[in-house]
mmCIF file of C-alpha atoms in Angstrom:
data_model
loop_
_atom_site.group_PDB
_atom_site.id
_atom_site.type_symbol
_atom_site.label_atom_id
_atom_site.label_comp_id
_atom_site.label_asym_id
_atom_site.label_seq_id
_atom_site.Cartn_x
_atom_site.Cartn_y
_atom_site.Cartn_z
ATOM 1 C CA UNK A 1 60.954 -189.523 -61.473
ATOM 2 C CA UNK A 2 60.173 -188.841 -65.108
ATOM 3 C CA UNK A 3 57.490 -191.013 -65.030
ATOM 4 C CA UNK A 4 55.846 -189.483 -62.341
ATOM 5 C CA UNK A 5 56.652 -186.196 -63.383
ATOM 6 C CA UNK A 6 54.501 -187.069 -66.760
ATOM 7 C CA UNK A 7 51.578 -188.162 -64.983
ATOM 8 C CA UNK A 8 51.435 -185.549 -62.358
ATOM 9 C CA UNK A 9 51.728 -183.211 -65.648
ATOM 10 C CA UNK A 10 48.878 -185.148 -67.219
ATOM 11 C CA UNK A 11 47.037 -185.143 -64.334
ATOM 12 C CA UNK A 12 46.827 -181.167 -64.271
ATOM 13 C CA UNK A 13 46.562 -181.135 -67.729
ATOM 14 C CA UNK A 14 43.389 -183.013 -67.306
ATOM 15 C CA UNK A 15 42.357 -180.812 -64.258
ATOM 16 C CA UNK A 16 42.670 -177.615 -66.649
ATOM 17 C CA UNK A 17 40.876 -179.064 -69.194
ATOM 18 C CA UNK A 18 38.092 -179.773 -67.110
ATOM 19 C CA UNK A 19 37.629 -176.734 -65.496
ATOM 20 C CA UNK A 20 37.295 -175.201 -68.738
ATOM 21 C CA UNK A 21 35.636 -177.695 -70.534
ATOM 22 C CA UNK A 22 33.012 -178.272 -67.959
ATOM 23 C CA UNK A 23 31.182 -174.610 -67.790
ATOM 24 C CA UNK A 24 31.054 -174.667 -71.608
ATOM 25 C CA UNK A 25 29.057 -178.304 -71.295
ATOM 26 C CA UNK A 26 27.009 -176.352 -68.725
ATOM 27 C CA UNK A 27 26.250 -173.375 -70.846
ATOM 28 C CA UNK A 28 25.299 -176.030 -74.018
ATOM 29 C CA UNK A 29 23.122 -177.896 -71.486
ATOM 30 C CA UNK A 30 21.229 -174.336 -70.667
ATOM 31 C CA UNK A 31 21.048 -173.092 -74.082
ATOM 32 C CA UNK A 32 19.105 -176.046 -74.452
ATOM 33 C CA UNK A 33 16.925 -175.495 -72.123
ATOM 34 C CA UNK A 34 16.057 -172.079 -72.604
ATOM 35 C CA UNK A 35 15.172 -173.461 -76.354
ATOM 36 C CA UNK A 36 12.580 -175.613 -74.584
ATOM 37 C CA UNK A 37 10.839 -171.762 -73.304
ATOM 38 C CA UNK A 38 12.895 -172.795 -69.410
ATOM 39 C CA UNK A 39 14.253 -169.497 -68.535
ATOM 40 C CA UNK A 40 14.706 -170.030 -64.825
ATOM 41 C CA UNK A 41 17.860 -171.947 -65.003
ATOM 42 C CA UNK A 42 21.254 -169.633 -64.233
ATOM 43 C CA UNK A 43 24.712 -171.083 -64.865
ATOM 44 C CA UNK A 44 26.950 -171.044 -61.485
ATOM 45 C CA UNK A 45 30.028 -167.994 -62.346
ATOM 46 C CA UNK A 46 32.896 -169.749 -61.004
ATOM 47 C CA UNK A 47 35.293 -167.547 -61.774
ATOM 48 C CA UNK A 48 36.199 -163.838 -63.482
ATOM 49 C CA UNK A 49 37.915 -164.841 -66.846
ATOM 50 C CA UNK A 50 36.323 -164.924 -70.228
ATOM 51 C CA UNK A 51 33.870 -167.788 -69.081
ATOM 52 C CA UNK A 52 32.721 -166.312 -66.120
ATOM 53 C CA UNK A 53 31.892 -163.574 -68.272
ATOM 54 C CA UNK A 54 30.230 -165.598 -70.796
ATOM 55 C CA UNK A 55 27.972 -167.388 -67.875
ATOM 56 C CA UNK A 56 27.080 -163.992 -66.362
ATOM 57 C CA UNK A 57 26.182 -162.715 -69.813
ATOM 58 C CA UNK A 58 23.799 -165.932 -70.397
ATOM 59 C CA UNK A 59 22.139 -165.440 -66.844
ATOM 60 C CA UNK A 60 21.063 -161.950 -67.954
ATOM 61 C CA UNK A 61 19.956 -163.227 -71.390
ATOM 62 C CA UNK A 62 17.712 -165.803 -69.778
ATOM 63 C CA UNK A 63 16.338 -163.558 -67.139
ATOM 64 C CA UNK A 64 15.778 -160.660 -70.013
ATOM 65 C CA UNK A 65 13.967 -163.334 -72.255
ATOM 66 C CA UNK A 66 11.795 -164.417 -69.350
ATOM 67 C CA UNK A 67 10.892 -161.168 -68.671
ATOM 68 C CA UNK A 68 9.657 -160.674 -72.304
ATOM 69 C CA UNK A 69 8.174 -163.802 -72.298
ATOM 70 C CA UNK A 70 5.775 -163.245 -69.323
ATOM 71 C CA UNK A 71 5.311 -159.824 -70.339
ATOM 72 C CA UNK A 72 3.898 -161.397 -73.935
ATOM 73 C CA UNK A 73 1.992 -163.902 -72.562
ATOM 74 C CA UNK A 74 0.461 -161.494 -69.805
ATOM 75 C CA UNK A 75 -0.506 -159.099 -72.726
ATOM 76 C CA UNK A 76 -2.437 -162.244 -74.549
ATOM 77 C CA UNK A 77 -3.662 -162.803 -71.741
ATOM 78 C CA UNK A 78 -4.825 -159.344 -71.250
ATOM 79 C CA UNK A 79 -6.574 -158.963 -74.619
ATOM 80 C CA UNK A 80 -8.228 -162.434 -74.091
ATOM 81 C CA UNK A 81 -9.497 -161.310 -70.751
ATOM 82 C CA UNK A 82 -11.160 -158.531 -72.234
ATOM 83 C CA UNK A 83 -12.719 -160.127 -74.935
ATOM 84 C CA UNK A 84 -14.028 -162.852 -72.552
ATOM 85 C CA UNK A 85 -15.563 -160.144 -70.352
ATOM 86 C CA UNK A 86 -17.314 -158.140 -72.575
ATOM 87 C CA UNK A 87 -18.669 -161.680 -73.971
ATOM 88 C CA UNK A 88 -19.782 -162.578 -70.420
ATOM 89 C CA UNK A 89 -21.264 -158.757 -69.839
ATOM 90 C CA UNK A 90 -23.713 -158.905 -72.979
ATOM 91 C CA UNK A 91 -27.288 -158.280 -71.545
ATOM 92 C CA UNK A 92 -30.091 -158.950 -73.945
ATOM 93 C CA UNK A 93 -31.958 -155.711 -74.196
ATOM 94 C CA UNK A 94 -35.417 -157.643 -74.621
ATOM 95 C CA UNK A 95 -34.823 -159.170 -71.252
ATOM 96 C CA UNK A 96 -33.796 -155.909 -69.393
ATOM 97 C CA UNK A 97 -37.238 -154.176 -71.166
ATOM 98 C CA UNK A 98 -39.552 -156.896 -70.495
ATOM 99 C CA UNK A 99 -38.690 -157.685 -66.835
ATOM 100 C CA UNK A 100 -39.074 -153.811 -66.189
ATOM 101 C CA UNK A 101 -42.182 -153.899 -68.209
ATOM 102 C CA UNK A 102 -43.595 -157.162 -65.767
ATOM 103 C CA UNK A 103 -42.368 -155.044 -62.966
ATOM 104 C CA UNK A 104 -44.268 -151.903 -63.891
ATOM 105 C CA UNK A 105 -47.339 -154.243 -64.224
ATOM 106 C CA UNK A 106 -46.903 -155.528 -61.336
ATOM 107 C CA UNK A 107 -46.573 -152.474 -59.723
ATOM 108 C CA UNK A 108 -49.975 -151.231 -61.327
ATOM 109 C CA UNK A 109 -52.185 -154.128 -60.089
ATOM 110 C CA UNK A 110 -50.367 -153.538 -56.421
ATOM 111 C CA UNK A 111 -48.744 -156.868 -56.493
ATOM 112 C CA UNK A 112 -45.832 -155.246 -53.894
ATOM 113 C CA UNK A 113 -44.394 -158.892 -52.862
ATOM 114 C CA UNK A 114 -43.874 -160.122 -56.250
ATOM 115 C CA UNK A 115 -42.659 -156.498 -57.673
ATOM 116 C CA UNK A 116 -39.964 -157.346 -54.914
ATOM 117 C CA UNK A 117 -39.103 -160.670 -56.161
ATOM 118 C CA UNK A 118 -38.691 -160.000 -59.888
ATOM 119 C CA UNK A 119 -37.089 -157.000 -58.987
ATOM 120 C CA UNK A 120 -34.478 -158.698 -56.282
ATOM 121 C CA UNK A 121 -34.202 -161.735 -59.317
ATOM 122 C CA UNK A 122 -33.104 -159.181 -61.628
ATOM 123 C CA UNK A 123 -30.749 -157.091 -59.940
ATOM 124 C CA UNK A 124 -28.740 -160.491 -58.750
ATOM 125 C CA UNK A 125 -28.949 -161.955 -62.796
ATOM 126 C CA UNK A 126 -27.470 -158.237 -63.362
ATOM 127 C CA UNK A 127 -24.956 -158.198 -60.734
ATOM 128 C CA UNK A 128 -23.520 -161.340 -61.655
ATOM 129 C CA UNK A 129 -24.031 -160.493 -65.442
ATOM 130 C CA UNK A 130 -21.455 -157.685 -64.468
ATOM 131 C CA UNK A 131 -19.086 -159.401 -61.978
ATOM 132 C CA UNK A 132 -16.014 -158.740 -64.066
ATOM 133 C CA UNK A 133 -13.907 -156.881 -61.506
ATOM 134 C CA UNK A 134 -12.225 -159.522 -60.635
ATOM 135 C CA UNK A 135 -12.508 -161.651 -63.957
ATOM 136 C CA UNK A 136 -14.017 -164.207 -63.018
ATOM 137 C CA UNK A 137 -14.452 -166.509 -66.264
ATOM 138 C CA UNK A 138 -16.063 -169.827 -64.266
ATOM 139 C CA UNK A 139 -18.532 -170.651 -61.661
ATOM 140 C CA UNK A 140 -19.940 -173.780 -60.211
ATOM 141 C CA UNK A 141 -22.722 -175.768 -61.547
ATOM 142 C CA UNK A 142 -24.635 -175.245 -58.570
ATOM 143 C CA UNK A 143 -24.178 -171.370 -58.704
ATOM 144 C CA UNK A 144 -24.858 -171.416 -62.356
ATOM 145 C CA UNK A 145 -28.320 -173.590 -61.346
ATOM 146 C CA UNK A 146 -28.662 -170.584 -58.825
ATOM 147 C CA UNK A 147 -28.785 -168.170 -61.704
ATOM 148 C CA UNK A 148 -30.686 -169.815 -64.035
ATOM 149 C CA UNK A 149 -33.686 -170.443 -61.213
ATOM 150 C CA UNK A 150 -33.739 -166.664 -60.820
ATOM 151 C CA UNK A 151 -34.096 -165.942 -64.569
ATOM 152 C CA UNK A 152 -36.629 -168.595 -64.675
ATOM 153 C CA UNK A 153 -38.499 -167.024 -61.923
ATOM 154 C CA UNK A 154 -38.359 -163.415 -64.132
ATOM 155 C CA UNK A 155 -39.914 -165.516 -66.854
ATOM 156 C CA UNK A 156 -42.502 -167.151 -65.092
ATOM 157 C CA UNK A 157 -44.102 -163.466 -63.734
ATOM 158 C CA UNK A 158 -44.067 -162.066 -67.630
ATOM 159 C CA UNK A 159 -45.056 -165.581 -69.161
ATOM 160 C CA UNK A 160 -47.116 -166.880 -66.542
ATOM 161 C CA UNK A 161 -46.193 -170.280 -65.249
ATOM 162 C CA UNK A 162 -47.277 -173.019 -67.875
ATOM 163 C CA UNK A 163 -43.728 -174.519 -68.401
ATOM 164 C CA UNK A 164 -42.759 -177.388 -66.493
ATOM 165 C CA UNK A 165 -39.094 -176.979 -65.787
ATOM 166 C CA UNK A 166 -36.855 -180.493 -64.923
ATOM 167 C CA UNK A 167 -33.519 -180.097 -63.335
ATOM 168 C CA UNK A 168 -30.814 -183.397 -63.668
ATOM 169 C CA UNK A 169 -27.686 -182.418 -62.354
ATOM 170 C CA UNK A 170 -25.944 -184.973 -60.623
ATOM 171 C CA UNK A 171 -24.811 -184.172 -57.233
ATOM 172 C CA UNK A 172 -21.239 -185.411 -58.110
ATOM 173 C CA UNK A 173 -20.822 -182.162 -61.026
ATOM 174 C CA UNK A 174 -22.145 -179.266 -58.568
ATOM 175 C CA UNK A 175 -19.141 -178.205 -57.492
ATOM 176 C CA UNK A 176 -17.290 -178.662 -60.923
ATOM 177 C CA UNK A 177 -16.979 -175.100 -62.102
ATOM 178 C CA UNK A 178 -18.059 -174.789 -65.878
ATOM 179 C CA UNK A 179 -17.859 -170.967 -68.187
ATOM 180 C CA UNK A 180 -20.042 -168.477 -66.292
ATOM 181 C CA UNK A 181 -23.588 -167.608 -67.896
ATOM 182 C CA UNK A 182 -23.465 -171.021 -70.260
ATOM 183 C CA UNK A 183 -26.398 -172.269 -69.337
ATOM 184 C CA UNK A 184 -28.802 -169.357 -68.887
ATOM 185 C CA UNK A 185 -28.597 -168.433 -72.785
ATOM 186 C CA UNK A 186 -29.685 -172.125 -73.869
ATOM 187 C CA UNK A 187 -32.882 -171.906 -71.703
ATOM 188 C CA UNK A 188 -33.864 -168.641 -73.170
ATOM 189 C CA UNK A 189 -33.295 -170.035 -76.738
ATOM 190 C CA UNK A 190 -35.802 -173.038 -75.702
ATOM 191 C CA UNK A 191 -38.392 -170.855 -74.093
ATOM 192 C CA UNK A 192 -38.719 -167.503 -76.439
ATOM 193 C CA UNK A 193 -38.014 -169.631 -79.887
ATOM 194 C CA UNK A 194 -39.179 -173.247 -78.868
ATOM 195 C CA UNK A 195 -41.728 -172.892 -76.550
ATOM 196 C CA UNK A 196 -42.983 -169.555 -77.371
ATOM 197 C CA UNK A 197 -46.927 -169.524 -79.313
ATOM 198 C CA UNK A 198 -46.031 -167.313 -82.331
ATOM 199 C CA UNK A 199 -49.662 -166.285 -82.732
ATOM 200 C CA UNK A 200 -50.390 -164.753 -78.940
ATOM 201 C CA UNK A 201 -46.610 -165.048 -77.317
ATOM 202 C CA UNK A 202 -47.366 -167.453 -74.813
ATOM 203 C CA UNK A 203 -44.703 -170.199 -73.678
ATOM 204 C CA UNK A 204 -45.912 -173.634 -72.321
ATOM 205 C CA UNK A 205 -44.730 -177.133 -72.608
ATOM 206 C CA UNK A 206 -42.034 -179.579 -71.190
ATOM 207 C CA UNK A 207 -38.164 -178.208 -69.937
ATOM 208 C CA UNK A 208 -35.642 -180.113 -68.977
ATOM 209 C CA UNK A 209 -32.017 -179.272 -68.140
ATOM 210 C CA UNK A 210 -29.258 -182.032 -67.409
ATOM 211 C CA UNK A 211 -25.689 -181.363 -66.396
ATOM 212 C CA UNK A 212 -23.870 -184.726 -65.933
ATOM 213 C CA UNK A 213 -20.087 -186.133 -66.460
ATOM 214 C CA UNK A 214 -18.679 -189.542 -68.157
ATOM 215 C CA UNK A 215 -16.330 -189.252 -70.185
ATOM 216 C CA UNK A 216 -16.472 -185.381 -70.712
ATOM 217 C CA UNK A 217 -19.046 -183.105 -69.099
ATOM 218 C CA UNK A 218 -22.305 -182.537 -70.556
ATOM 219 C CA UNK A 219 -24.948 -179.697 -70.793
ATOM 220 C CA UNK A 220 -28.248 -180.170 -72.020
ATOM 221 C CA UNK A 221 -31.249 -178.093 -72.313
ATOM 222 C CA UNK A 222 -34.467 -179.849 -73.881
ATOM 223 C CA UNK A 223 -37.778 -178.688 -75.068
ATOM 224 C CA UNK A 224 -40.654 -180.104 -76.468
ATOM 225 C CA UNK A 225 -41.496 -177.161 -78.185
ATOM 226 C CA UNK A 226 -41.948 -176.675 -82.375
ATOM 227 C CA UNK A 227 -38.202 -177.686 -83.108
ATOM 228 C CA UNK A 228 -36.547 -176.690 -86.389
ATOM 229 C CA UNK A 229 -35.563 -178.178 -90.009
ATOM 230 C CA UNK A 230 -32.139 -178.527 -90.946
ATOM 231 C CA UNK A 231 -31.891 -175.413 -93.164
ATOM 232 C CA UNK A 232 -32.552 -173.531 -90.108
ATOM 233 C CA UNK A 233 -30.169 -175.429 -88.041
ATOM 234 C CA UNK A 234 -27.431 -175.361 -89.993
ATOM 235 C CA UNK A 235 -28.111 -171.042 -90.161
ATOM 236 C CA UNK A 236 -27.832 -170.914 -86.209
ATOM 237 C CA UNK A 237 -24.803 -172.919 -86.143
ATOM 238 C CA UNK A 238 -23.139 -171.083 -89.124
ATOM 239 C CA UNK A 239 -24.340 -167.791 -87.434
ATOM 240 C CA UNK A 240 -25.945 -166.522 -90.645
ATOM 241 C CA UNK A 241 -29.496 -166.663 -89.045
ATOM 242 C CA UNK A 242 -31.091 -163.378 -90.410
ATOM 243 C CA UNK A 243 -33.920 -162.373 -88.414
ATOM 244 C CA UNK A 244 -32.211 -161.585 -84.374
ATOM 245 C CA UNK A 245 -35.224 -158.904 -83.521
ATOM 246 C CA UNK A 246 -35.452 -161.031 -79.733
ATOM 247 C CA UNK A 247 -32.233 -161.926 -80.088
ATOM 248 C CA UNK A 248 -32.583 -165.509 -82.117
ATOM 249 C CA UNK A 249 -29.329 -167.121 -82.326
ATOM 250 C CA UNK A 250 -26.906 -163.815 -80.552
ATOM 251 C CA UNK A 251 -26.866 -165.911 -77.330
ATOM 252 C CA UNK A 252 -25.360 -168.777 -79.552
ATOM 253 C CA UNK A 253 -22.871 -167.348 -81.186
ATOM 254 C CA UNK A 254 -21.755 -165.714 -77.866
ATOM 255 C CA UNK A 255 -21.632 -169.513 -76.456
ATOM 256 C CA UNK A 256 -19.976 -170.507 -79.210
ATOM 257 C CA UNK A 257 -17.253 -167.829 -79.087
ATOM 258 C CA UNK A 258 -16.463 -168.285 -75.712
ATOM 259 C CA UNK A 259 -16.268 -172.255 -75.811
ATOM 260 C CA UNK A 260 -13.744 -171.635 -78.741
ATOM 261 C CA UNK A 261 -12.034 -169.419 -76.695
ATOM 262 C CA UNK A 262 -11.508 -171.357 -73.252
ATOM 263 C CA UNK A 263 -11.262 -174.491 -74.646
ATOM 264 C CA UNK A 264 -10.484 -174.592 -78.474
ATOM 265 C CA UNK A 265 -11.812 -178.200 -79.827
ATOM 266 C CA UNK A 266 -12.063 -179.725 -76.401
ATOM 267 C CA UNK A 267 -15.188 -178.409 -76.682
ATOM 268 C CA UNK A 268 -18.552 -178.554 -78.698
ATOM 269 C CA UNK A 269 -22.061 -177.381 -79.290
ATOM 270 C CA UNK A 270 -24.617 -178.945 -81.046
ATOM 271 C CA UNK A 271 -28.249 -178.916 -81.702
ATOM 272 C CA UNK A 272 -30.677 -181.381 -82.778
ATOM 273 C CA UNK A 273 -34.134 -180.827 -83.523
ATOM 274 C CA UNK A 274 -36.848 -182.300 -85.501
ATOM 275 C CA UNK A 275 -39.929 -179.513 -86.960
ATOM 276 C CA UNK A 276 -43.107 -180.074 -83.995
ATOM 277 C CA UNK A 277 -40.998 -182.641 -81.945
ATOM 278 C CA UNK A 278 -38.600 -180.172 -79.762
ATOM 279 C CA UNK A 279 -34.944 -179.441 -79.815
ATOM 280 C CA UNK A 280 -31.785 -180.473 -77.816
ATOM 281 C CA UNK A 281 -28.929 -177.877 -77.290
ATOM 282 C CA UNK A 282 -25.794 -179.805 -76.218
ATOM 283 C CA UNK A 283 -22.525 -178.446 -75.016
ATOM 284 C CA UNK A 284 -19.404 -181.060 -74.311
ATOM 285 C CA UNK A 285 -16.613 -180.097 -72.277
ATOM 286 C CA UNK A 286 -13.677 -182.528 -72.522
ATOM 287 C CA UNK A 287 -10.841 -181.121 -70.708
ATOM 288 C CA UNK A 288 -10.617 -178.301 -67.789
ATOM 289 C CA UNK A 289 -13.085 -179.404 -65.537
ATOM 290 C CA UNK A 290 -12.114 -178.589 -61.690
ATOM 291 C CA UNK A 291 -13.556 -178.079 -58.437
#
């Protein structure tokens, strides 16, 4: 009888211990994880003593610090969306006043159908210039083609049509959906400071613009135009370049910016360019690419 009265004794002993014992493990375990930044778990309250208490008072603490949490992140968030759109909103002035300038000529010779299509070509590169409503930081590759065909087509009215433009881009990347407006500023770089006769303004010669994937995603825009020494590549990509009257190296340091931005060094831009042999403009994704 004694015996089994000491073991039935142990046995609650044990049973008490546990009980008490095992929330505290549980509420270690949590801390733990709410360490780690995971602030949905919640302790079971078992009961209303002092432990109880204690797990109630750590379910509010977690739900309290998630609540900041997503309310600091949303905030970063926020301020980064902002700064993102107003990047993605920049209009170059020179653009806006020259395509209403071709359109006013235009106009004046009675040219009707094509005051129409510079006009239409314009209002959609404006429209989706502007499409920030909704914050919408990426498009596809196709749509960003789309965009970059229109501006051309603005170009080609004020210019004339003496450039010969080559599209690569891989059927496979199309729908891949890349930072909106990335491409657009490299082709303006090749055409009004590669391409571009500096004695009567003219712009003629060879461009060609490549979007394909290996190992990271890659966006090149190629002319054959007058290229650039190193002093004066090394100003664009330091962003010190001095003379910006049509904009020279703005569009750059807005690509730049934004790269840094969505992707941090997971991303690059380069140039390379050799004086009266052309220049290559190269952006490399690495990570973040989805359909």
């Amino acid at each position: 009888m004694a015996v089994l009265l000491l073991t039935g004794t142990l046995l609650i002993v044990v049973y008490i211990i546990k009980r008490v014992t095992r929330p505290i493990h549980q509420l270690a375990r949590a801390m733990d994880q709410v360490i780690t930044e995971e602030f949905t778990v919640k302790l079971p309250v078992e009961s209303d003593d002092e432990i109880g208490y204690l797990s109630q008072t750590f379910n509010q603490m977690s739900e309290e610090l998630r609540n900041y949490f997503e309310k600091v992140v949303k905030s970063v968030e926020t301020e980064q969306e902002m700064k993102y759109g107003l990047l993605i909103s920049q209009i170059d002035p020179h653009f806006c006043c020259n395509t209403l300038n071709t359109i006013k000529y235009l106009a004046k010779q009675g040219k009707m159908k094509d005051v129409e299509i510079v006009a239409i070509a314009l209002s959609n590169i404006l429209r989706d210039r502007l499409r920030v409503k909704n914050f919408q930081i990426y498009d596809t590759v196709a749509q960003e083609t789309e965009m970059v065909k229109k501006y051309l087509t603005i170009q080609e009215y004020h210019y004339g049509s003496d450039v010969n433009v080559h599209w690569q881009i891989e059927e496979e990347v199309k729908k891949l959906k890349i930072p909106k407006n990335i491409i657009q500023p490299l082709v303006e770089n090749a055409l009004v400071h590669g391409l571009s006769d500096e004695e009567d303004g003219s712009i003629q010669g060879e461009l060609t613009i490549q979007v394909k994937k290996t190992d990271a995603l890659y966006i090149r825009v190629t002319d054959d135009g007058c290229g650039m020494d190193r002093r004066q590549v090394e100003e664009i990509m330091r962003g010190t370049v001095r003379v910006r009257q049509s904009g020279h190296g703005i569009g750059i340091d807005n690509i730049k910016e934004r790269l840094d931005i969505l992707y941090g060094e997971q991303a690059g831009f380069s140039i390379h360019s050799e004086l009266g042999k052309g220049t290559e403009m190269e952006i490399v994704i690495r990570r973040g690419l989805e359909d």
